[in-house]
């Protein structure tokens, strides 16, 4: 399937260079070999792009891309808080975008420079985290669930409970960030991801402390190597990443827990005071072109917000109920929202309590 999409990409890319819309405010691409137009400093999640598109952007615009990665929203937030406008484009998740808007950490976007925004699914525009759509352009979206190895796990799990099963002691991977890890426990206990009840958050932490002796490792991108290499049996992670892992290890399977799960959107934003705002908007527009969106969707297996990309995808992907879920699946999902400052502080202290707890 990846090979067929790659052939399609080559055709689409060849036909669409003039439509990529990457220069200044015109919405049209510069030709390859364009004069040096400076840099754009991009900060993205790891394993979340077809890196060949970065060279293509430079070829079209003359803008050099300095590309760095992070492992969690919280680590990205910390870097921006400490270093200010050291990046021109960042790609946080929904709840973190809301927090950054509230803390005046993002620049309003000039959508005259991002004409490809018109291709974004209307269902993903004006979201709760950016209700007037001033600060963000969706990059990818998807579902969270349980990835498990069918050769190492009995039966087909349908619940978060598999992550707390003593039969798999030493074979369980958990998120290495507070919001996702506590979110799993909250859902398993029947609570909302966005609860502001301190007793429920404390109960979720207590559950994770009880689970800790069963956990092989708290991971982010490390989950790829561990699950693909049969070094662990079970982990909570994203469906797009599951598809990447399953392409390497066909013993892997995915389940959507019956207690409910997270639907997230990651979106492109410009930090406050960014030195290269025009270049940043050109980069965002480029990332929303059909050929580039298709390349990134194929490489990462995440769900694209671009309507034209869905039309180009193989039906095996575009009709996948977890990649592009229907209402029945969406009813089982909840998105993270930003939380009050006192609750965020409680998350920090409870995460520290978990990490310091003895196995």
Tab-separated table of C-alpha atoms in Angstrom:
chain	number	residue	atom	x	y	z
A	1	UNK	CA	0.000	0.000	0.000
A	2	UNK	CA	2.820	2.423	0.821
A	3	UNK	CA	4.489	1.757	-2.512
A	4	UNK	CA	1.342	2.524	-4.479
A	5	UNK	CA	0.885	5.762	-2.570
A	6	UNK	CA	4.501	6.696	-3.226
A	7	UNK	CA	3.966	6.297	-6.977
A	8	UNK	CA	0.842	8.426	-6.750
A	9	UNK	CA	2.766	11.040	-4.772
A	10	UNK	CA	5.420	11.278	-7.469
A	11	UNK	CA	2.745	11.995	-10.063
A	12	UNK	CA	0.887	14.490	-7.913
A	13	UNK	CA	4.081	16.256	-6.863
A	14	UNK	CA	5.183	16.671	-10.443
A	15	UNK	CA	1.859	18.217	-11.393
A	16	UNK	CA	1.486	20.483	-8.393
A	17	UNK	CA	4.764	22.331	-7.858
A	18	UNK	CA	3.279	25.509	-9.251
A	19	UNK	CA	0.310	25.215	-6.905
A	20	UNK	CA	2.157	24.641	-3.628
A	21	UNK	CA	1.641	28.260	-2.630
A	22	UNK	CA	4.815	28.994	-0.732
A	23	UNK	CA	5.979	32.535	-1.449
A	24	UNK	CA	5.214	35.518	0.729
A	25	UNK	CA	1.520	36.334	0.553
A	26	UNK	CA	0.855	35.326	-3.050
A	27	UNK	CA	-0.031	31.683	-2.433
A	28	UNK	CA	2.155	30.559	-5.380
A	29	UNK	CA	5.381	28.585	-5.223
A	30	UNK	CA	8.792	29.876	-6.156
A	31	UNK	CA	10.682	27.781	-8.683
A	32	UNK	CA	13.426	25.344	-7.634
A	33	UNK	CA	16.708	27.151	-7.298
A	34	UNK	CA	15.039	30.248	-5.873
A	35	UNK	CA	17.342	32.779	-4.227
A	36	UNK	CA	18.169	32.372	-0.564
A	37	UNK	CA	15.242	33.767	1.441
A	38	UNK	CA	16.479	33.001	4.936
A	39	UNK	CA	15.357	30.271	7.301
A	40	UNK	CA	12.370	28.809	9.089
A	41	UNK	CA	12.914	27.064	12.424
A	42	UNK	CA	10.458	24.207	12.891
A	43	UNK	CA	9.768	22.252	16.097
A	44	UNK	CA	7.689	19.092	15.652
A	45	UNK	CA	6.961	15.756	17.261
A	46	UNK	CA	9.407	12.962	16.499
A	47	UNK	CA	8.576	10.466	13.701
A	48	UNK	CA	5.898	12.811	12.347
A	49	UNK	CA	6.845	13.940	8.838
A	50	UNK	CA	8.227	12.769	5.512
A	51	UNK	CA	11.534	14.610	5.855
A	52	UNK	CA	12.010	14.756	2.075
A	53	UNK	CA	9.354	17.487	1.986
A	54	UNK	CA	11.727	19.774	3.898
A	55	UNK	CA	14.200	19.708	1.006
A	56	UNK	CA	11.326	20.210	-1.427
A	57	UNK	CA	10.228	23.310	0.483
A	58	UNK	CA	13.747	24.752	0.253
A	59	UNK	CA	13.931	23.926	-3.456
A	60	UNK	CA	10.657	25.721	-4.105
A	61	UNK	CA	11.164	28.756	-1.896
A	62	UNK	CA	14.866	29.231	-1.156
A	63	UNK	CA	14.022	29.066	2.566
A	64	UNK	CA	16.238	26.731	4.603
A	65	UNK	CA	14.450	24.563	7.184
A	66	UNK	CA	16.062	24.029	10.583
A	67	UNK	CA	14.113	21.074	11.962
A	68	UNK	CA	14.072	19.885	15.598
A	69	UNK	CA	11.826	17.381	17.392
A	70	UNK	CA	10.316	16.900	20.828
A	71	UNK	CA	8.581	14.019	22.604
A	72	UNK	CA	5.697	15.677	24.426
A	73	UNK	CA	3.583	18.808	24.530
A	74	UNK	CA	4.940	19.554	27.967
A	75	UNK	CA	8.598	19.415	26.899
A	76	UNK	CA	7.858	21.660	23.902
A	77	UNK	CA	6.016	24.113	26.158
A	78	UNK	CA	8.966	24.215	28.547
A	79	UNK	CA	11.412	24.981	25.745
A	80	UNK	CA	9.264	27.834	24.428
A	81	UNK	CA	8.745	29.241	27.923
A	82	UNK	CA	12.485	29.213	28.597
A	83	UNK	CA	13.842	30.164	25.177
A	84	UNK	CA	11.107	32.441	23.875
A	85	UNK	CA	10.769	32.738	20.110
A	86	UNK	CA	13.582	30.338	19.182
A	87	UNK	CA	11.213	28.587	16.740
A	88	UNK	CA	9.013	29.887	13.954
A	89	UNK	CA	6.621	26.923	13.637
A	90	UNK	CA	5.508	24.546	16.396
A	91	UNK	CA	2.934	21.755	16.185
A	92	UNK	CA	1.281	21.276	19.608
A	93	UNK	CA	-1.837	19.277	20.433
A	94	UNK	CA	-5.260	20.791	20.972
A	95	UNK	CA	-5.179	21.359	24.734
A	96	UNK	CA	-1.674	22.811	24.631
A	97	UNK	CA	-2.665	25.227	21.868
A	98	UNK	CA	-5.497	26.466	24.078
A	99	UNK	CA	-3.082	26.958	26.959
A	100	UNK	CA	-0.593	28.807	24.780
A	101	UNK	CA	-3.325	31.080	23.442
A	102	UNK	CA	-4.423	31.915	26.984
A	103	UNK	CA	-0.818	32.692	27.944
A	104	UNK	CA	-0.275	34.913	24.868
A	105	UNK	CA	2.423	32.596	23.496
A	106	UNK	CA	1.201	32.470	19.876
A	107	UNK	CA	1.062	34.908	16.963
A	108	UNK	CA	-2.196	35.429	15.063
A	109	UNK	CA	-1.862	33.994	11.558
A	110	UNK	CA	-2.238	35.971	8.343
A	111	UNK	CA	-4.441	33.598	6.358
A	112	UNK	CA	-3.863	35.612	3.176
A	113	UNK	CA	-0.478	33.866	3.245
A	114	UNK	CA	-2.069	30.445	3.836
A	115	UNK	CA	-4.567	29.996	0.976
A	116	UNK	CA	-4.356	26.208	1.224
A	117	UNK	CA	-6.280	26.502	4.484
A	118	UNK	CA	-9.370	26.306	2.272
A	119	UNK	CA	-8.690	22.558	1.856
A	120	UNK	CA	-8.972	21.851	5.607
A	121	UNK	CA	-11.985	19.760	6.593
A	122	UNK	CA	-14.635	22.242	7.832
A	123	UNK	CA	-15.260	19.929	10.810
A	124	UNK	CA	-11.748	20.751	12.014
A	125	UNK	CA	-12.033	24.522	11.624
A	126	UNK	CA	-12.943	26.880	14.499
A	127	UNK	CA	-12.252	24.182	17.115
A	128	UNK	CA	-12.831	24.569	20.836
A	129	UNK	CA	-9.104	25.078	21.418
A	130	UNK	CA	-8.972	27.968	18.904
A	131	UNK	CA	-12.613	28.989	18.421
A	132	UNK	CA	-11.974	31.884	16.040
A	133	UNK	CA	-9.246	29.960	14.178
A	134	UNK	CA	-6.780	32.806	14.602
A	135	UNK	CA	-3.721	30.881	15.727
A	136	UNK	CA	-3.637	27.374	14.268
A	137	UNK	CA	-3.907	25.213	11.156
A	138	UNK	CA	-4.562	21.472	11.654
A	139	UNK	CA	-1.631	19.226	10.734
A	140	UNK	CA	-2.755	15.696	11.698
A	141	UNK	CA	-5.406	14.094	13.880
A	142	UNK	CA	-6.229	10.654	15.175
A	143	UNK	CA	-7.224	8.242	17.923
A	144	UNK	CA	-5.470	6.759	20.929
A	145	UNK	CA	-5.790	3.090	21.818
A	146	UNK	CA	-3.995	-0.077	22.912
A	147	UNK	CA	-1.358	-1.679	20.698
A	148	UNK	CA	-0.712	-5.321	21.534
A	149	UNK	CA	1.264	-8.255	20.225
A	150	UNK	CA	-1.053	-11.107	19.240
A	151	UNK	CA	1.770	-13.624	19.707
A	152	UNK	CA	2.289	-12.480	23.310
A	153	UNK	CA	-1.233	-11.563	24.481
A	154	UNK	CA	-4.099	-14.011	24.977
A	155	UNK	CA	-7.308	-13.133	23.152
A	156	UNK	CA	-8.331	-9.755	21.813
A	157	UNK	CA	-8.426	-7.049	24.512
A	158	UNK	CA	-11.171	-4.440	24.398
A	159	UNK	CA	-10.392	-2.449	27.533
A	160	UNK	CA	-7.741	-0.305	29.192
A	161	UNK	CA	-7.688	-3.071	31.801
A	162	UNK	CA	-5.060	-4.970	29.775
A	163	UNK	CA	-2.550	-2.321	30.848
A	164	UNK	CA	-3.161	-3.249	34.478
A	165	UNK	CA	-3.128	-7.047	34.054
A	166	UNK	CA	-0.563	-8.764	36.290
A	167	UNK	CA	-0.237	-11.575	33.746
A	168	UNK	CA	1.785	-9.154	31.593
A	169	UNK	CA	4.109	-7.858	34.275
A	170	UNK	CA	7.267	-6.460	32.720
A	171	UNK	CA	5.690	-6.393	29.254
A	172	UNK	CA	3.626	-3.168	29.551
A	173	UNK	CA	4.620	0.245	28.173
A	174	UNK	CA	3.079	3.471	29.441
A	175	UNK	CA	3.188	7.078	28.288
A	176	UNK	CA	6.045	9.132	29.652
A	177	UNK	CA	3.986	12.281	30.138
A	178	UNK	CA	1.438	13.224	32.744
A	179	UNK	CA	-1.584	14.153	30.643
A	180	UNK	CA	-1.651	10.968	28.566
A	181	UNK	CA	-0.697	8.564	31.345
A	182	UNK	CA	-3.167	9.990	33.837
A	183	UNK	CA	-5.733	10.146	31.037
A	184	UNK	CA	-5.535	6.365	30.556
A	185	UNK	CA	-6.125	5.816	34.268
A	186	UNK	CA	-8.950	8.357	34.394
A	187	UNK	CA	-10.758	6.673	31.502
A	188	UNK	CA	-10.299	3.212	33.022
A	189	UNK	CA	-11.856	4.523	36.252
A	190	UNK	CA	-14.803	5.972	34.328
A	191	UNK	CA	-13.813	9.633	34.637
A	192	UNK	CA	-13.409	12.390	32.067
A	193	UNK	CA	-10.030	13.275	30.604
A	194	UNK	CA	-10.851	16.830	31.575
A	195	UNK	CA	-11.965	16.334	35.147
A	196	UNK	CA	-11.137	19.133	37.555
A	197	UNK	CA	-11.969	17.009	40.598
A	198	UNK	CA	-8.734	16.618	42.607
A	199	UNK	CA	-10.002	13.382	44.175
A	200	UNK	CA	-10.411	11.772	40.744
A	201	UNK	CA	-6.949	12.877	39.615
A	202	UNK	CA	-5.457	11.553	42.844
A	203	UNK	CA	-7.294	8.259	42.379
A	204	UNK	CA	-5.879	7.958	38.855
A	205	UNK	CA	-2.372	8.531	40.192
A	206	UNK	CA	-2.925	5.930	42.903
A	207	UNK	CA	-3.921	3.453	40.195
A	208	UNK	CA	-0.774	4.205	38.200
A	209	UNK	CA	1.336	3.719	41.327
A	210	UNK	CA	-0.275	0.297	41.790
A	211	UNK	CA	0.471	-0.450	38.132
A	212	UNK	CA	4.090	0.729	38.276
A	213	UNK	CA	5.647	-2.655	39.209
A	214	UNK	CA	4.076	-4.110	36.044
A	215	UNK	CA	5.499	-1.432	33.734
A	216	UNK	CA	8.580	-2.269	31.734
A	217	UNK	CA	9.163	1.345	30.748
A	218	UNK	CA	7.580	4.780	30.437
A	219	UNK	CA	8.069	5.712	26.787
A	220	UNK	CA	7.304	8.049	23.944
A	221	UNK	CA	9.024	7.373	20.599
A	222	UNK	CA	10.886	4.439	22.171
A	223	UNK	CA	7.668	2.451	21.795
A	224	UNK	CA	8.409	1.918	18.094
A	225	UNK	CA	11.545	-0.134	18.649
A	226	UNK	CA	10.102	-2.037	21.585
A	227	UNK	CA	6.822	-3.065	19.953
A	228	UNK	CA	8.295	-3.706	16.517
A	229	UNK	CA	11.073	-5.823	18.026
A	230	UNK	CA	8.827	-7.926	20.335
A	231	UNK	CA	10.522	-6.432	23.402
A	232	UNK	CA	7.150	-5.563	24.953
A	233	UNK	CA	3.646	-6.978	24.587
A	234	UNK	CA	1.330	-4.028	25.222
A	235	UNK	CA	1.414	-0.253	25.003
A	236	UNK	CA	-0.925	2.725	24.824
A	237	UNK	CA	-0.265	4.806	21.709
A	238	UNK	CA	-1.754	6.388	18.613
A	239	UNK	CA	-3.427	4.591	15.743
A	240	UNK	CA	-1.236	6.214	13.102
A	241	UNK	CA	1.852	4.965	14.892
A	242	UNK	CA	0.273	1.518	15.228
A	243	UNK	CA	-0.037	1.359	11.426
A	244	UNK	CA	3.652	2.228	11.090
A	245	UNK	CA	4.621	-0.457	13.620
A	246	UNK	CA	2.338	-3.098	12.106
A	247	UNK	CA	3.968	-2.528	8.739
A	248	UNK	CA	7.185	-3.796	10.373
A	249	UNK	CA	5.675	-6.367	12.751
A	250	UNK	CA	2.464	-8.019	11.455
A	251	UNK	CA	1.846	-9.639	14.863
A	252	UNK	CA	0.734	-6.274	16.230
A	253	UNK	CA	-2.952	-5.359	16.588
A	254	UNK	CA	-4.933	-2.367	17.850
A	255	UNK	CA	-8.013	-1.986	20.022
A	256	UNK	CA	-10.208	0.957	20.895
A	257	UNK	CA	-10.971	0.578	24.629
A	258	UNK	CA	-14.638	0.272	25.512
A	259	UNK	CA	-14.269	2.813	28.326
A	260	UNK	CA	-13.564	5.499	25.722
A	261	UNK	CA	-10.451	7.150	24.385
A	262	UNK	CA	-8.796	10.328	23.174
A	263	UNK	CA	-9.341	12.013	19.807
A	264	UNK	CA	-6.651	14.607	19.276
A	265	UNK	CA	-5.685	17.261	16.752
A	266	UNK	CA	-2.137	18.545	16.334
A	267	UNK	CA	-1.943	21.909	14.612
A	268	UNK	CA	0.687	24.250	13.205
A	269	UNK	CA	1.221	27.509	15.104
A	270	UNK	CA	3.690	30.401	15.190
A	271	UNK	CA	5.208	31.295	18.587
A	272	UNK	CA	4.920	34.861	19.811
A	273	UNK	CA	7.748	37.023	18.534
A	274	UNK	CA	8.914	34.539	15.891
A	275	UNK	CA	11.699	36.113	13.839
A	276	UNK	CA	10.617	34.595	10.523
A	277	UNK	CA	6.831	34.879	10.529
A	278	UNK	CA	6.395	35.255	6.758
A	279	UNK	CA	8.584	32.216	6.162
A	280	UNK	CA	6.615	30.343	8.814
A	281	UNK	CA	3.330	31.088	7.045
A	282	UNK	CA	4.869	29.976	3.750
A	283	UNK	CA	5.891	26.705	5.417
A	284	UNK	CA	2.423	26.150	6.888
A	285	UNK	CA	0.835	26.768	3.509
A	286	UNK	CA	3.281	24.347	1.865
A	287	UNK	CA	2.409	21.661	4.427
A	288	UNK	CA	-1.251	22.087	3.443
A	289	UNK	CA	-0.661	21.409	-0.258
A	290	UNK	CA	-2.090	18.135	-1.557
A	291	UNK	CA	1.182	16.515	-2.595
A	292	UNK	CA	2.925	17.321	0.691
A	293	UNK	CA	-0.096	16.353	2.780
A	294	UNK	CA	-0.228	13.049	0.918
A	295	UNK	CA	3.484	12.423	1.498
A	296	UNK	CA	3.131	13.099	5.217
A	297	UNK	CA	-0.026	10.997	5.564
A	298	UNK	CA	1.652	8.086	3.817
A	299	UNK	CA	4.836	8.363	5.856
A	300	UNK	CA	3.199	8.746	9.265
A	301	UNK	CA	-0.134	6.928	8.686
A	302	UNK	CA	-1.894	9.656	10.657
A	303	UNK	CA	-5.219	11.088	9.515
A	304	UNK	CA	-4.897	14.148	7.291
A	305	UNK	CA	-7.180	17.168	7.772
A	306	UNK	CA	-6.924	17.920	4.035
A	307	UNK	CA	-9.974	16.959	1.994
A	308	UNK	CA	-7.924	16.578	-1.201
A	309	UNK	CA	-5.555	14.132	0.488
A	310	UNK	CA	-8.411	11.863	1.564
A	311	UNK	CA	-9.598	11.761	-2.023
A	312	UNK	CA	-6.148	10.594	-3.152
A	313	UNK	CA	-5.696	7.920	-0.481
A	314	UNK	CA	-6.148	4.240	-1.174
A	315	UNK	CA	-9.651	3.170	-0.022
A	316	UNK	CA	-7.956	0.779	2.403
A	317	UNK	CA	-6.853	3.890	4.280
A	318	UNK	CA	-9.641	6.379	3.600
A	319	UNK	CA	-12.300	3.816	4.600
A	320	UNK	CA	-10.439	2.606	7.692
A	321	UNK	CA	-12.876	3.242	10.596
A	322	UNK	CA	-10.046	4.140	12.975
A	323	UNK	CA	-8.142	6.372	10.532
A	324	UNK	CA	-11.251	8.287	9.429
A	325	UNK	CA	-13.802	7.318	12.081
A	326	UNK	CA	-17.558	7.448	11.675
A	327	UNK	CA	-19.999	8.814	14.237
A	328	UNK	CA	-20.207	5.481	16.088
A	329	UNK	CA	-16.473	5.581	16.795
A	330	UNK	CA	-16.417	9.301	17.514
A	331	UNK	CA	-19.077	8.821	20.190
A	332	UNK	CA	-16.491	6.809	22.153
A	333	UNK	CA	-13.944	9.623	22.001
A	334	UNK	CA	-13.155	12.687	24.082
A	335	UNK	CA	-10.653	15.429	23.312
A	336	UNK	CA	-8.317	16.953	25.853
A	337	UNK	CA	-9.060	20.520	26.901
A	338	UNK	CA	-6.864	23.006	28.670
A	339	UNK	CA	-7.251	22.842	32.447
A	340	UNK	CA	-7.204	25.525	35.156
A	341	UNK	CA	-3.810	26.506	36.499
A	342	UNK	CA	-4.363	24.848	39.882
A	343	UNK	CA	-5.291	21.559	38.196
A	344	UNK	CA	-2.222	21.716	35.955
A	345	UNK	CA	-0.129	22.198	39.079
A	346	UNK	CA	-1.838	19.158	40.612
A	347	UNK	CA	-0.979	17.122	37.499
A	348	UNK	CA	2.670	18.130	37.903
A	349	UNK	CA	2.798	17.165	41.559
A	350	UNK	CA	0.933	13.892	41.031
A	351	UNK	CA	3.232	12.974	38.130
A	352	UNK	CA	6.214	13.595	40.394
A	353	UNK	CA	4.578	11.427	43.062
A	354	UNK	CA	4.202	8.602	40.563
A	355	UNK	CA	7.780	8.866	39.315
A	356	UNK	CA	9.177	8.879	42.859
A	357	UNK	CA	7.046	5.944	44.033
A	358	UNK	CA	8.907	2.701	44.640
A	359	UNK	CA	8.268	-0.215	42.283
